[in-house]
XYZ file of C-alpha atoms in Angstrom:
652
model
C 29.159 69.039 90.369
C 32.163 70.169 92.336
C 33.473 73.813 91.750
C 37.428 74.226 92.596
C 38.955 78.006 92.625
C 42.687 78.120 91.330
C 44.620 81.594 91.057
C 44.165 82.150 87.787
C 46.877 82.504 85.271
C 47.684 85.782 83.124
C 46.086 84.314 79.996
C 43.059 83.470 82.610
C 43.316 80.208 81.095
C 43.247 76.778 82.784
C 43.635 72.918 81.708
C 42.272 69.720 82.892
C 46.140 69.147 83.584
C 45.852 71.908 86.499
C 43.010 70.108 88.452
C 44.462 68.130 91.328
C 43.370 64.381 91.160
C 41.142 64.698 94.320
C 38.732 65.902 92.187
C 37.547 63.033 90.296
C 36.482 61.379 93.266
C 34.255 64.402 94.648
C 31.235 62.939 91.929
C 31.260 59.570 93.850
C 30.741 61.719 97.247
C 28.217 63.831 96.143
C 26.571 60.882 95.163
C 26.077 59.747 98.265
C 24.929 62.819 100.171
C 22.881 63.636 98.037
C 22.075 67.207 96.132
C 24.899 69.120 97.918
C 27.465 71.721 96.413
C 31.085 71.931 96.924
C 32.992 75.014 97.449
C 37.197 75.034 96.917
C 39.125 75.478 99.680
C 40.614 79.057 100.288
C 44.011 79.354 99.106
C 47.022 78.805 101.774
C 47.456 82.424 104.347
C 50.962 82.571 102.359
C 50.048 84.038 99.007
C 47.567 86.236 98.660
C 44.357 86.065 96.248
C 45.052 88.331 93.428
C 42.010 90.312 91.424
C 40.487 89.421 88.404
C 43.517 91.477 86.394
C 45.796 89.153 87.787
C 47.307 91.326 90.572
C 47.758 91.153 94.254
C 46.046 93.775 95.804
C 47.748 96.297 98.365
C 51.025 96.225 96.378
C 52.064 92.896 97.567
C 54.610 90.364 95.914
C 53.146 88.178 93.323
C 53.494 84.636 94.299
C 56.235 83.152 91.651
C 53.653 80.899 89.856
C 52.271 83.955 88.543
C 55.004 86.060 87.762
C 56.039 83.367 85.692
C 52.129 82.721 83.869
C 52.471 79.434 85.315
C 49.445 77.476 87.246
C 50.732 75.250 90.173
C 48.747 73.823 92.690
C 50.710 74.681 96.096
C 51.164 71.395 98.020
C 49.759 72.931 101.011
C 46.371 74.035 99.800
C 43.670 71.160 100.018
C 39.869 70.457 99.235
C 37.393 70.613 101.855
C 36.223 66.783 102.341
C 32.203 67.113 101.184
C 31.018 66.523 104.579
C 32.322 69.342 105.758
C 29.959 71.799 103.525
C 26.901 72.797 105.260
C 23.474 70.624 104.748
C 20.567 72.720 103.806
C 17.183 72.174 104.968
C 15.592 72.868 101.948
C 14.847 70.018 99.209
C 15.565 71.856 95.396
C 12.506 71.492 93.605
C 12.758 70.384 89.971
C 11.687 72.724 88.271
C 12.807 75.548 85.803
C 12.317 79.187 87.096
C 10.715 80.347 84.227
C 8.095 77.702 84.111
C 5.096 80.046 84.744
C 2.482 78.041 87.027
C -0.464 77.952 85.716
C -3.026 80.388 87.543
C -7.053 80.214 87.340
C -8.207 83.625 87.285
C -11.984 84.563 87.201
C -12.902 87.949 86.225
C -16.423 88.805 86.783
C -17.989 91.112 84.457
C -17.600 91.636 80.678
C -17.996 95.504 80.304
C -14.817 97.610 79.024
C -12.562 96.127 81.974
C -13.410 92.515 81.326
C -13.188 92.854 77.432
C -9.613 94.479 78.258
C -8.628 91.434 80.470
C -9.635 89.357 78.333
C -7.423 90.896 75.668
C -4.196 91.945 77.666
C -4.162 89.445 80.223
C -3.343 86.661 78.423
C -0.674 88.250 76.277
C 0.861 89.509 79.680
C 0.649 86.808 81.701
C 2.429 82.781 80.687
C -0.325 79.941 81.558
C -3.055 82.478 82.452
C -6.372 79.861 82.551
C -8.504 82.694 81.817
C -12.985 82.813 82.740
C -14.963 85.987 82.230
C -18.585 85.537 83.384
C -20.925 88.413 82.512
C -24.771 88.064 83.721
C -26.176 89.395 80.246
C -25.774 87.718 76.829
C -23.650 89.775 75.197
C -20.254 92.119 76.017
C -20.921 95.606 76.685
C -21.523 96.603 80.136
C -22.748 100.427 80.314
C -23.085 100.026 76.756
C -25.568 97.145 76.299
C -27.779 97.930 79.297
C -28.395 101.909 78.272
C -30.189 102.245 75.316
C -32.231 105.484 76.267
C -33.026 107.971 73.492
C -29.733 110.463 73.317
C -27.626 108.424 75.112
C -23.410 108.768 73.969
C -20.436 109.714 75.116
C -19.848 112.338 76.379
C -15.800 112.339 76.567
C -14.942 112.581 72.704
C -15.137 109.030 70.832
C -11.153 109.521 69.652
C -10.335 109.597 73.399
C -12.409 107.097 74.679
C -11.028 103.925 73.073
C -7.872 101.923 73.503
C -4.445 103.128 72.972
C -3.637 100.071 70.436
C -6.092 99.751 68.690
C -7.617 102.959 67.397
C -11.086 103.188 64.979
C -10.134 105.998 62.658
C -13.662 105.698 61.116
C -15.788 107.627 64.810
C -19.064 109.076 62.451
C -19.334 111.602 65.212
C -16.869 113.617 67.681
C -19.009 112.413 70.475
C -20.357 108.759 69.655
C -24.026 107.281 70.277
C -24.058 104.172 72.386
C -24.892 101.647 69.615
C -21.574 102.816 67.821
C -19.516 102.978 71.343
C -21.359 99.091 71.830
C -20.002 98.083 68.307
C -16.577 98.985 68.581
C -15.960 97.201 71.920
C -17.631 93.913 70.847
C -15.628 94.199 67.515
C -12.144 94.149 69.778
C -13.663 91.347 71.654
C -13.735 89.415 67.985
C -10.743 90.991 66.565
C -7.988 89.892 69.583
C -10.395 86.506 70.238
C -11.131 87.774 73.941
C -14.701 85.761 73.437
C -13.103 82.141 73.841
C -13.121 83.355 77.640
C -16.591 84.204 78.077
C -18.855 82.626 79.883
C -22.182 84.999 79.205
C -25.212 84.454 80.324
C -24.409 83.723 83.991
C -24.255 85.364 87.148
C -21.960 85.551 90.255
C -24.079 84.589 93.326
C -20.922 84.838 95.920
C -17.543 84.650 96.283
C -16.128 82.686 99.043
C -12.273 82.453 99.994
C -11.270 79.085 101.463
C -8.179 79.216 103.794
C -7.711 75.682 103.662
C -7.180 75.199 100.157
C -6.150 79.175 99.275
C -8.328 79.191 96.369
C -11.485 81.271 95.566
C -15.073 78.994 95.144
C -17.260 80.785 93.213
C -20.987 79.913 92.915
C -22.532 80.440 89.721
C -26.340 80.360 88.472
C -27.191 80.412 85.006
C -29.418 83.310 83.726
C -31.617 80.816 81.748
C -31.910 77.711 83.494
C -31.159 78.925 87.151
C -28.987 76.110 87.335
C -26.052 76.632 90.277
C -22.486 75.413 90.152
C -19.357 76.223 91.872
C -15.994 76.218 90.590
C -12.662 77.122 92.256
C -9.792 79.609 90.919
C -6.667 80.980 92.514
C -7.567 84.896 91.791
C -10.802 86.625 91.389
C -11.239 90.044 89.932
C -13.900 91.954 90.098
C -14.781 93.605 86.756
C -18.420 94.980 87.610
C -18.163 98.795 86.714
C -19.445 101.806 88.680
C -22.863 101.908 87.334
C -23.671 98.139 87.325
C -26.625 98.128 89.327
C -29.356 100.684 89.027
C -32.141 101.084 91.589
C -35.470 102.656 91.189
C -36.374 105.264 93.950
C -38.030 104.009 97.125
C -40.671 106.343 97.310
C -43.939 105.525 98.750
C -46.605 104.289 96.569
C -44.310 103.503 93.492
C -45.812 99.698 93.449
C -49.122 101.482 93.134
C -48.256 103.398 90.013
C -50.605 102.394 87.295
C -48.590 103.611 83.901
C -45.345 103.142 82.173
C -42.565 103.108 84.664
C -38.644 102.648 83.900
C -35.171 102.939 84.769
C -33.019 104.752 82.313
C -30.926 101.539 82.445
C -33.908 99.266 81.916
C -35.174 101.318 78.774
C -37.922 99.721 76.655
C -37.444 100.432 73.199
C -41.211 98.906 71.901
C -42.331 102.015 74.280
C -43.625 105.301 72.080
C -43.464 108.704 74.556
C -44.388 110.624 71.503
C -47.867 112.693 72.053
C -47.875 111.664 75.795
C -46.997 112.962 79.083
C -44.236 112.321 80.844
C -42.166 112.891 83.512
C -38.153 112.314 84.304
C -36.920 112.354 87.260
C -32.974 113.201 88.012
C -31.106 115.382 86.616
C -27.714 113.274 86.363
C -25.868 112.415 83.184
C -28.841 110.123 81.799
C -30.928 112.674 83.068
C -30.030 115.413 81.147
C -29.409 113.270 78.186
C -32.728 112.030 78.068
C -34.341 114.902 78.725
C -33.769 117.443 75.336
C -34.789 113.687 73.255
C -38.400 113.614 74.842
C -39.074 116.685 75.009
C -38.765 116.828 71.332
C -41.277 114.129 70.822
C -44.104 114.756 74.134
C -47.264 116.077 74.931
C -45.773 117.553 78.077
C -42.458 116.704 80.221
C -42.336 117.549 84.209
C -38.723 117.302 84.744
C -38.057 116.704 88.404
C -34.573 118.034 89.428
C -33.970 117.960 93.475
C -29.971 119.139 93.231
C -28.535 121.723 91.279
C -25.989 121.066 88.699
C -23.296 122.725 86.699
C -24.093 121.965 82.849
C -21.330 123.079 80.557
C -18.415 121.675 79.161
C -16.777 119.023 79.831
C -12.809 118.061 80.436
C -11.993 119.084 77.063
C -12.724 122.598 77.397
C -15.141 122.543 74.841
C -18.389 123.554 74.366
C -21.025 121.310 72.685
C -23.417 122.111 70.573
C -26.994 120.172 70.578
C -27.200 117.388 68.017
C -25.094 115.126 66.258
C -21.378 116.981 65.515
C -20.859 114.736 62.645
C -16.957 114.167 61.452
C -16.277 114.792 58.285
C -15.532 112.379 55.100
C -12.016 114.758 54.465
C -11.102 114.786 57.611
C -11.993 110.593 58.416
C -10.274 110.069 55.374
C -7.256 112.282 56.571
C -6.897 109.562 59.227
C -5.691 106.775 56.695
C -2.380 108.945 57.087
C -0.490 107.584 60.710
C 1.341 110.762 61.620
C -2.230 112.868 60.344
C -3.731 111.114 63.202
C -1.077 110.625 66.037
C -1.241 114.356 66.109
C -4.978 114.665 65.865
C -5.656 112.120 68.614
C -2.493 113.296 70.934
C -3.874 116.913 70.566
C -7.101 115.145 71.461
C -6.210 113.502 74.751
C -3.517 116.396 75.974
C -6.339 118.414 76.969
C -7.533 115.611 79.444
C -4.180 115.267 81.207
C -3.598 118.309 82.154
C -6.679 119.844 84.000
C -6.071 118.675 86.979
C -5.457 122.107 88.463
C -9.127 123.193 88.157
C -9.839 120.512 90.740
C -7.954 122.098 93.827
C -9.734 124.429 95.872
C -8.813 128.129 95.717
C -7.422 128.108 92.824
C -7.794 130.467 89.657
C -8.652 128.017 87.538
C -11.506 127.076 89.480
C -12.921 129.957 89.638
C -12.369 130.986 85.942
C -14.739 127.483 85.594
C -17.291 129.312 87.960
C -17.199 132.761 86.331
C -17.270 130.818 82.935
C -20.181 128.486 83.574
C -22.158 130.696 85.324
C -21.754 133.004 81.805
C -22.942 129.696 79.634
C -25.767 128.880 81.711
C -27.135 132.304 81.877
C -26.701 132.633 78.591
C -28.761 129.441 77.305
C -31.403 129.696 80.186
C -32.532 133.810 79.296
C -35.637 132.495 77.551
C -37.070 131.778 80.712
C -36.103 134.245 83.150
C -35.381 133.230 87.083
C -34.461 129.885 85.860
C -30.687 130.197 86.110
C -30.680 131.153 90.009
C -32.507 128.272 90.781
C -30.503 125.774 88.644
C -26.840 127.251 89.270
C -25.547 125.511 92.300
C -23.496 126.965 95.452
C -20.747 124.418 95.308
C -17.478 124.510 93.054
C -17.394 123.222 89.625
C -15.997 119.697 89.418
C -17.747 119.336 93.106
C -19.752 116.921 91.189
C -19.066 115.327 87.394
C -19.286 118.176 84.963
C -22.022 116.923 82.240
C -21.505 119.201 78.966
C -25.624 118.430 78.092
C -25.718 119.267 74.450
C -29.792 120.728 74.037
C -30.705 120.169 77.830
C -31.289 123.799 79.150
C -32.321 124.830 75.824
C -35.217 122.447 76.294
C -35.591 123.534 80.173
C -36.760 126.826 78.331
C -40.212 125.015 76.310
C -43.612 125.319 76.583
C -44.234 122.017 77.268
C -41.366 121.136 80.314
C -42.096 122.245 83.562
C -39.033 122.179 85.901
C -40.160 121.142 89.749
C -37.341 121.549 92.748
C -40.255 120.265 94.954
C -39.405 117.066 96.920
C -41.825 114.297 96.072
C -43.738 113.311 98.560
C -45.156 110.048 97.023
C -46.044 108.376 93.884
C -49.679 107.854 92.990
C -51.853 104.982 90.514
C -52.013 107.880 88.468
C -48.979 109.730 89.056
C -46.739 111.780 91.431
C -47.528 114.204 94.490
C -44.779 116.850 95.837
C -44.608 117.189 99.206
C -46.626 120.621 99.004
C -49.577 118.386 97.674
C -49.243 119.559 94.419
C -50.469 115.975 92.359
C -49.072 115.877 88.506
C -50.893 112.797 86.116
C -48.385 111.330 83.547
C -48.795 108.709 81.150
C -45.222 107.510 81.746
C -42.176 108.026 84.889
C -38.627 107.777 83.498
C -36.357 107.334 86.464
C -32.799 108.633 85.799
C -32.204 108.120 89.358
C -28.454 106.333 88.876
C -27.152 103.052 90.500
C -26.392 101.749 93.242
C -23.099 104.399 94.070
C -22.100 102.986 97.801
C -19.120 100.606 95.397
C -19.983 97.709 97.589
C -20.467 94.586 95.135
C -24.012 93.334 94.130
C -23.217 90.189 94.911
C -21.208 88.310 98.102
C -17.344 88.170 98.127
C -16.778 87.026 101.888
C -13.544 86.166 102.924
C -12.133 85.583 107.043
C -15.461 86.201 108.125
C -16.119 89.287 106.690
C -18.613 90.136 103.932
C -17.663 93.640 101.545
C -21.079 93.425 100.312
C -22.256 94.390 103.760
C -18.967 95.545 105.139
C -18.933 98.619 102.567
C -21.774 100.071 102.970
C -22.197 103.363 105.200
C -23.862 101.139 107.984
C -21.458 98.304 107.941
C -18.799 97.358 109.785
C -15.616 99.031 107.595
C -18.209 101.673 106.570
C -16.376 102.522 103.229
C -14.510 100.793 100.356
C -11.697 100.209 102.584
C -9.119 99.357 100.266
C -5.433 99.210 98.643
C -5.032 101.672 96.289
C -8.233 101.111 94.962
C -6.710 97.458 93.929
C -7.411 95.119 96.474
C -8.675 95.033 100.431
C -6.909 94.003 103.695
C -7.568 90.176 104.481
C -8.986 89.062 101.070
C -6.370 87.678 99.629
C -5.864 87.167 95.562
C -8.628 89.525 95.183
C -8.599 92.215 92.924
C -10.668 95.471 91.379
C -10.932 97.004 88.314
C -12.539 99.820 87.376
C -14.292 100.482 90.843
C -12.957 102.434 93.838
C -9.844 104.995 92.685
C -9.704 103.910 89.638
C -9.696 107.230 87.780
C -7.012 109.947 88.346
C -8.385 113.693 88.452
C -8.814 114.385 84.354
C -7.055 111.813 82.411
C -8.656 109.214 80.323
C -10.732 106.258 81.505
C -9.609 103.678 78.901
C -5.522 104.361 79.324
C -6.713 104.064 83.134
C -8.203 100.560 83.067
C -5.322 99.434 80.752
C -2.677 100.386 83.211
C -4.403 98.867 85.996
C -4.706 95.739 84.372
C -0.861 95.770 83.373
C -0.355 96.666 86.922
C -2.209 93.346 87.730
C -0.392 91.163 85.276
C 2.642 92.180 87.054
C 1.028 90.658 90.199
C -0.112 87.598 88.386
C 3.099 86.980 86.834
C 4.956 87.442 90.187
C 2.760 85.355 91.688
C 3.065 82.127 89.367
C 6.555 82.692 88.824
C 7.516 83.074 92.213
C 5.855 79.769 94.070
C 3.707 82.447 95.853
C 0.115 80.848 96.903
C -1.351 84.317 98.660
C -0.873 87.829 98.239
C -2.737 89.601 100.349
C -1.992 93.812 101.147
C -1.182 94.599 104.284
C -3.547 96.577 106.986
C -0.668 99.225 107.631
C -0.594 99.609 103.790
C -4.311 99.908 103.342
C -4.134 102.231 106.418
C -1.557 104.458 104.923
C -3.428 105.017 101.719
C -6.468 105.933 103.414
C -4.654 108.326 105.432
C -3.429 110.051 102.357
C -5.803 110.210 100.870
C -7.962 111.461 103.613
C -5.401 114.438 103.381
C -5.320 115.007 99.626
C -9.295 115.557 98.703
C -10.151 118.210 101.609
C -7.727 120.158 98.863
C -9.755 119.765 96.705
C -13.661 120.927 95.579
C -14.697 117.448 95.842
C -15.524 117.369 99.216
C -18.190 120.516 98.940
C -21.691 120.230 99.553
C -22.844 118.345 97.192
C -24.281 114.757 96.198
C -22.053 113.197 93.659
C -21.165 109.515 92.613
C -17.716 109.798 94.491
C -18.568 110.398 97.700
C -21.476 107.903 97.271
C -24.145 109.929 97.095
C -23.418 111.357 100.608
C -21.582 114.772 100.697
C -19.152 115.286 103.658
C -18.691 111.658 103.018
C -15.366 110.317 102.244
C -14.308 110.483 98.418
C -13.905 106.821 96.928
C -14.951 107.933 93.420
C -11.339 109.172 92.271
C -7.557 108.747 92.598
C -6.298 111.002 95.282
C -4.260 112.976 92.460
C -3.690 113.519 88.799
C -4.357 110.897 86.274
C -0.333 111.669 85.962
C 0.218 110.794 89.572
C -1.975 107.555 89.478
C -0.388 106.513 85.986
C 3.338 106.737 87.899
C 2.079 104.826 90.859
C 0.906 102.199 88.731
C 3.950 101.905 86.757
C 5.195 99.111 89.476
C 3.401 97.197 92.009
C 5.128 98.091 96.184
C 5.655 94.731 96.647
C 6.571 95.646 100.560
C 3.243 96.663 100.738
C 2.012 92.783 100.430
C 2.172 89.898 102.692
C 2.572 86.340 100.759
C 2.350 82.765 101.517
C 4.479 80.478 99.489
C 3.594 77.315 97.709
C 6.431 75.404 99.168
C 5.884 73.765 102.494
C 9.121 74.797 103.626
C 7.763 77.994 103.458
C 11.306 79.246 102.148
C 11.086 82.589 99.468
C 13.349 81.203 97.506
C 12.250 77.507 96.888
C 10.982 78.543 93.094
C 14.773 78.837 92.195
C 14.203 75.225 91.175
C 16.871 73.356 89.864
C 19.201 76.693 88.314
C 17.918 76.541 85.103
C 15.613 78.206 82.887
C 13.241 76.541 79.578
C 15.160 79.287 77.663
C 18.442 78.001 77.790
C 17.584 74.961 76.701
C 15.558 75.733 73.962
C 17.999 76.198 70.680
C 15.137 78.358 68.851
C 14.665 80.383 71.874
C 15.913 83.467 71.147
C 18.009 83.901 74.149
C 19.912 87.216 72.764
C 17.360 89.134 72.333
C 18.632 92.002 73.776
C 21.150 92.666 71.145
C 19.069 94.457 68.477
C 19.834 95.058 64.434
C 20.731 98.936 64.857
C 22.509 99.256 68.509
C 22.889 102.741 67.908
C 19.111 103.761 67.880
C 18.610 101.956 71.447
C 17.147 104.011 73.868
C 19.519 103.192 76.832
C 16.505 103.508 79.203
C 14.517 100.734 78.042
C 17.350 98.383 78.352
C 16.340 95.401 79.908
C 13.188 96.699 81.329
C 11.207 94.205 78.998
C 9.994 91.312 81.380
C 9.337 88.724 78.022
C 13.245 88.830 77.164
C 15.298 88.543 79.628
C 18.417 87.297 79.983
């Protein structure tokens, strides 16, 4: 369709009668060359173009047609013949710029992240072709696998759930894991997340093919051990932190003769009561597990190599051992909205905001130490000398602070004996300390944690390199070498969740994993929006962050002496556990993805940025029950003028 510019007249109106005749032959042109536009010649040097009031610019004349309101065509001005108009090398695609391409996107693993993709994703993202695979039979992650006597939450139930939809009904402040387990599988129902599961199968590797830009996974079924691949445009991984737990690789463990488990790999047919035991680790499942046997035992040897701070947790408060049950008035309170916006934003405020006590030096800090060291004392004096050896020498938050409702009360029994001494080796019969001290147990509980190096359990290779080997300490990167936790240099369309800097210093875990996979959407959407095939971060970007954060945590009392699950077990090791900053900083990085940061291939073999412009339209337009003015709303006057336009769904 030919465009022609005329000065326009006062009324800025103009007829069919105004159009010179050469016009109607431009169609039968165009025709002929094809998809080409036409631009209107300039007007004649003589009179000058006036602005969109009508007026010449620089105080010059009008030209007469105007200061009359008339329209003329001056004789001298003519079109540009159609040949004349440059020929672009680009063929338009037809296609409407809003018609989302539809992406296949794997996520692996069906724990809090994958339930949370499964729910968000495809409400955020058009055409999303949506597969979860999870290895067990059921949704859960953490939750399903650890079933251990006293295991819960220990970040208050009220906190640790999703921001939209709430369970007003927690029976206790800090929820058992069969009551954490039911609430996530009861989202998965409630928002129909489950019509993307594939459970019961497991991710064997992950191979990126250049050729064909697309991810081939190859899957075995749990059951039948039956193998399969199948191909998607974007993998994330949705695996967790605590995935996969090891036992310890002492000597002689093959030759123990009794009852021998992982915390994570808890038999529940198995009776300790009357018997004894021993646990070994002193981590979060550790001390959990602890105060429930020792209830129920003949005898408990608790073997505890590290010290560890045990008091309370983010929150500030102290916990009591037992159940802290929520009351009926107060549950029932809860039916009232505002009631319980203010009871759960009281509730999380505390976790935003102590970052502070994190940073080296500072008062906070040591008000934590001077505090701590007070609590500990305090529950320990039953059994004198106990405290030195159990208070450690690094900071507070050096490692995770575990609150431990009823664990050094029940370091203080009869019937627990607390041993520091390495062991040496296990025995048919039981274990040996390296001083040749030999202790007989009926049963070895091994709260010895997982696997903590972050490299994935299973193969994701891409340009010859492997991140299940490449990760680890002895491999060729060395460390989860990544993107802002998000993705890794030369993997393209590869994403994590919930893994490497995921967490900010305090804040909460679930807002955390929601953001990120917003932050991912936005990637998604760009991507199949955008006719982009790869997005892949750059190694100056991944660089950069690394740098950073190689400068932020030395501020920091996470890089003391000790062993902790953020610097993988390996103190003096870099930290890969947490966001170099507040959960406030990592929450206003997220807010929008750096899309400089990225390199991209494009869809279009032209390889032009801007082929997905299509034909200049959009489905919106026209679609007459499209609301295409949605941004004028009912009550204009209670519009906050900062969320204008910011909504991606409804535009224009």
């Amino acid at each position: 369709m030919a465009v022609v510019s005329h000065p326009p007249s006062q009324d800025n109106s103009v007829t069919s009668a105004h159009i010179p005749s050469a016009v109607s032959n431009i169609d039968t042109v165009a025709s002929k060359l094809g998809d080409i536009r036409i631009q209107a010649n300039e007007l004649p040097d003589t009179e000058p173009l006036p602005n969109v009031n009508g007026n010449v610019p620089n105080g010059t004349d009008a030209p007469p047609s105007q200061k009359t309101g008339e329209l003329k065509p001056d004789p001298k001005s003519r079109l540009e013949t159609v040949a004349s108009y440059p020929v672009s090398n680009l063929k338009l695609e037809d296609r409407l710029i809003d018609d989302f391409r539809p992406l296949r996107v794997a996520v692996i693993g069906a724990g809090l992240s994958g339930i949370l993709s499964g729910i968000l994703l495809p409400e955020k993202v058009p055409n999303v072709q949506l597969t979860i695979f999870e290895k067990s039979k059921e949704v859960g992650g953490t939750w399903l696998e650890n079933i251990y006597p006293g295991v819960r939450c220990d970040i208050p139930s009220h906190v640790y759930q999703t921001t939209f939809s709430p369970n007003f009904e927690w029976s206790q402040q800090f929820a058992e894991g069969a009551e954490i387990l039911a609430y996530w599988q009861n989202l998965t129902k409630k928002y129909d997340a489950a019509r993307f599961l594939r459970l019961g199968t497991y991710v064997e590797t992950a191979q990126w093919d250049d050729a064909r830009s697309i991810w081939a996974l190859t899957l075995q079924d749990v059951d039948s051990k039956h193998t399969s691949v199948e191909d998607f445009d974007f993998v994330i991984t949705a695996i967790g932190r605590f995935n996969e737990w090891k036992l310890p690789d002492y000597p002689g463990i093959k030759d123990y003769k009794g009852h021998l488990r992982h915390s994570s790999n808890w038999d529940p047919t198995f009776d300790p009561a009357g018997k004894t035991v021993a646990v070994i680790g002193n981590g979060a499942s550790g001390i959990q597990l602890v105060p429930e046997l020792q209830k129920t035992v003949k005898h408990i040897d608790h073997y505890a190599r590290n010290k560890t701070w045990i008091a309370a947790g983010w929150g500030g408060q102290e916990r009591q051992f037992g159940p802290e049950y929520i009351s009926e008035e107060q549950i029932k309170s809860f039916e009232d909205p505002a009631t319980y916006l203010e009871f759960r934003k009281g509730a999380e405020d505390r976790y935003w905001r102590g970052a502070n006590a994190m940073k080296a030096g500072t008062k906070e800090n040591a008000n934590y130490r001077e505090r701590f060291t007070d609590i500990m004392k305090r529950r320990l004096e039953k059994r004198p000398g106990l405290a030195e050896k159990m208070i450690p020498d690094f900071s507070p938050h050096c490692r995770r602070l575990t609150p431990g409702p009823g664990y050094l009360e029940a370091l203080t029994e009869d019937n627990l004996e607390y041993i520091q001494t390495p062991i040496s080796k296990f025995t048919a019969t039981g274990i040996e300390t390296v001083d040749g001290t030999h202790r007989e147990v009926d049963a070895i509980f091994c709260a010895t944690g997982h696997n903590i190096n972050f490299a994935p359990p299973f193969s994701i290779r891409a340009r010859g390199v492997d991140l299940k080997t490449a990760w680890k300490h002895d491999g060729e990167i060395g460390f989860p070498k990544t993107y802002l936790g998000m993705a890794s240099a030369g993997f393209p369309n590869l994403l994590f969740i919930g893994t490497v800097h995921t967490n900010g210093i305090a804040g909460t875990f679930v807002h955390s994993i929601e953001s990120q996979i917003t932050h991912y959407a936005k990637i998604l959407r760009k991507v199949s929006s955008e006719g982009i095939k790869t997005i892949t971060p750059s190694e100056w970007a991944v660089d950069d962050f690394i740098s950073y954060a190689d400068a932020y945590f030395p501020t920091t009392v996470m890089t003391g002496n000790c062993s902790s699950w953020a610097n993988g077990g390996r103190p003096g090791s870099r930290i890969h556990g947490a966001w170099p900053g507040s959960a406030s900083h990592l929450a206003f990085v997220r807010r929008n993805p750096r899309w400089e940061d990225y390199e991209y291939e494009y869809t279009s073999g032209s390889g032009n940025r801007f082929a997905y412009f299509g034909n200049g339209r959009t489905i919106r337009e026209a679609d007459p029950g499209f609301n295409i003015t949605s941004y004028l709303k009912p009550n204009p006057a209670d519009i906050d003028l900062r969320d204008i336009h910011e909504s991606w769904h409804s535009w224009p």
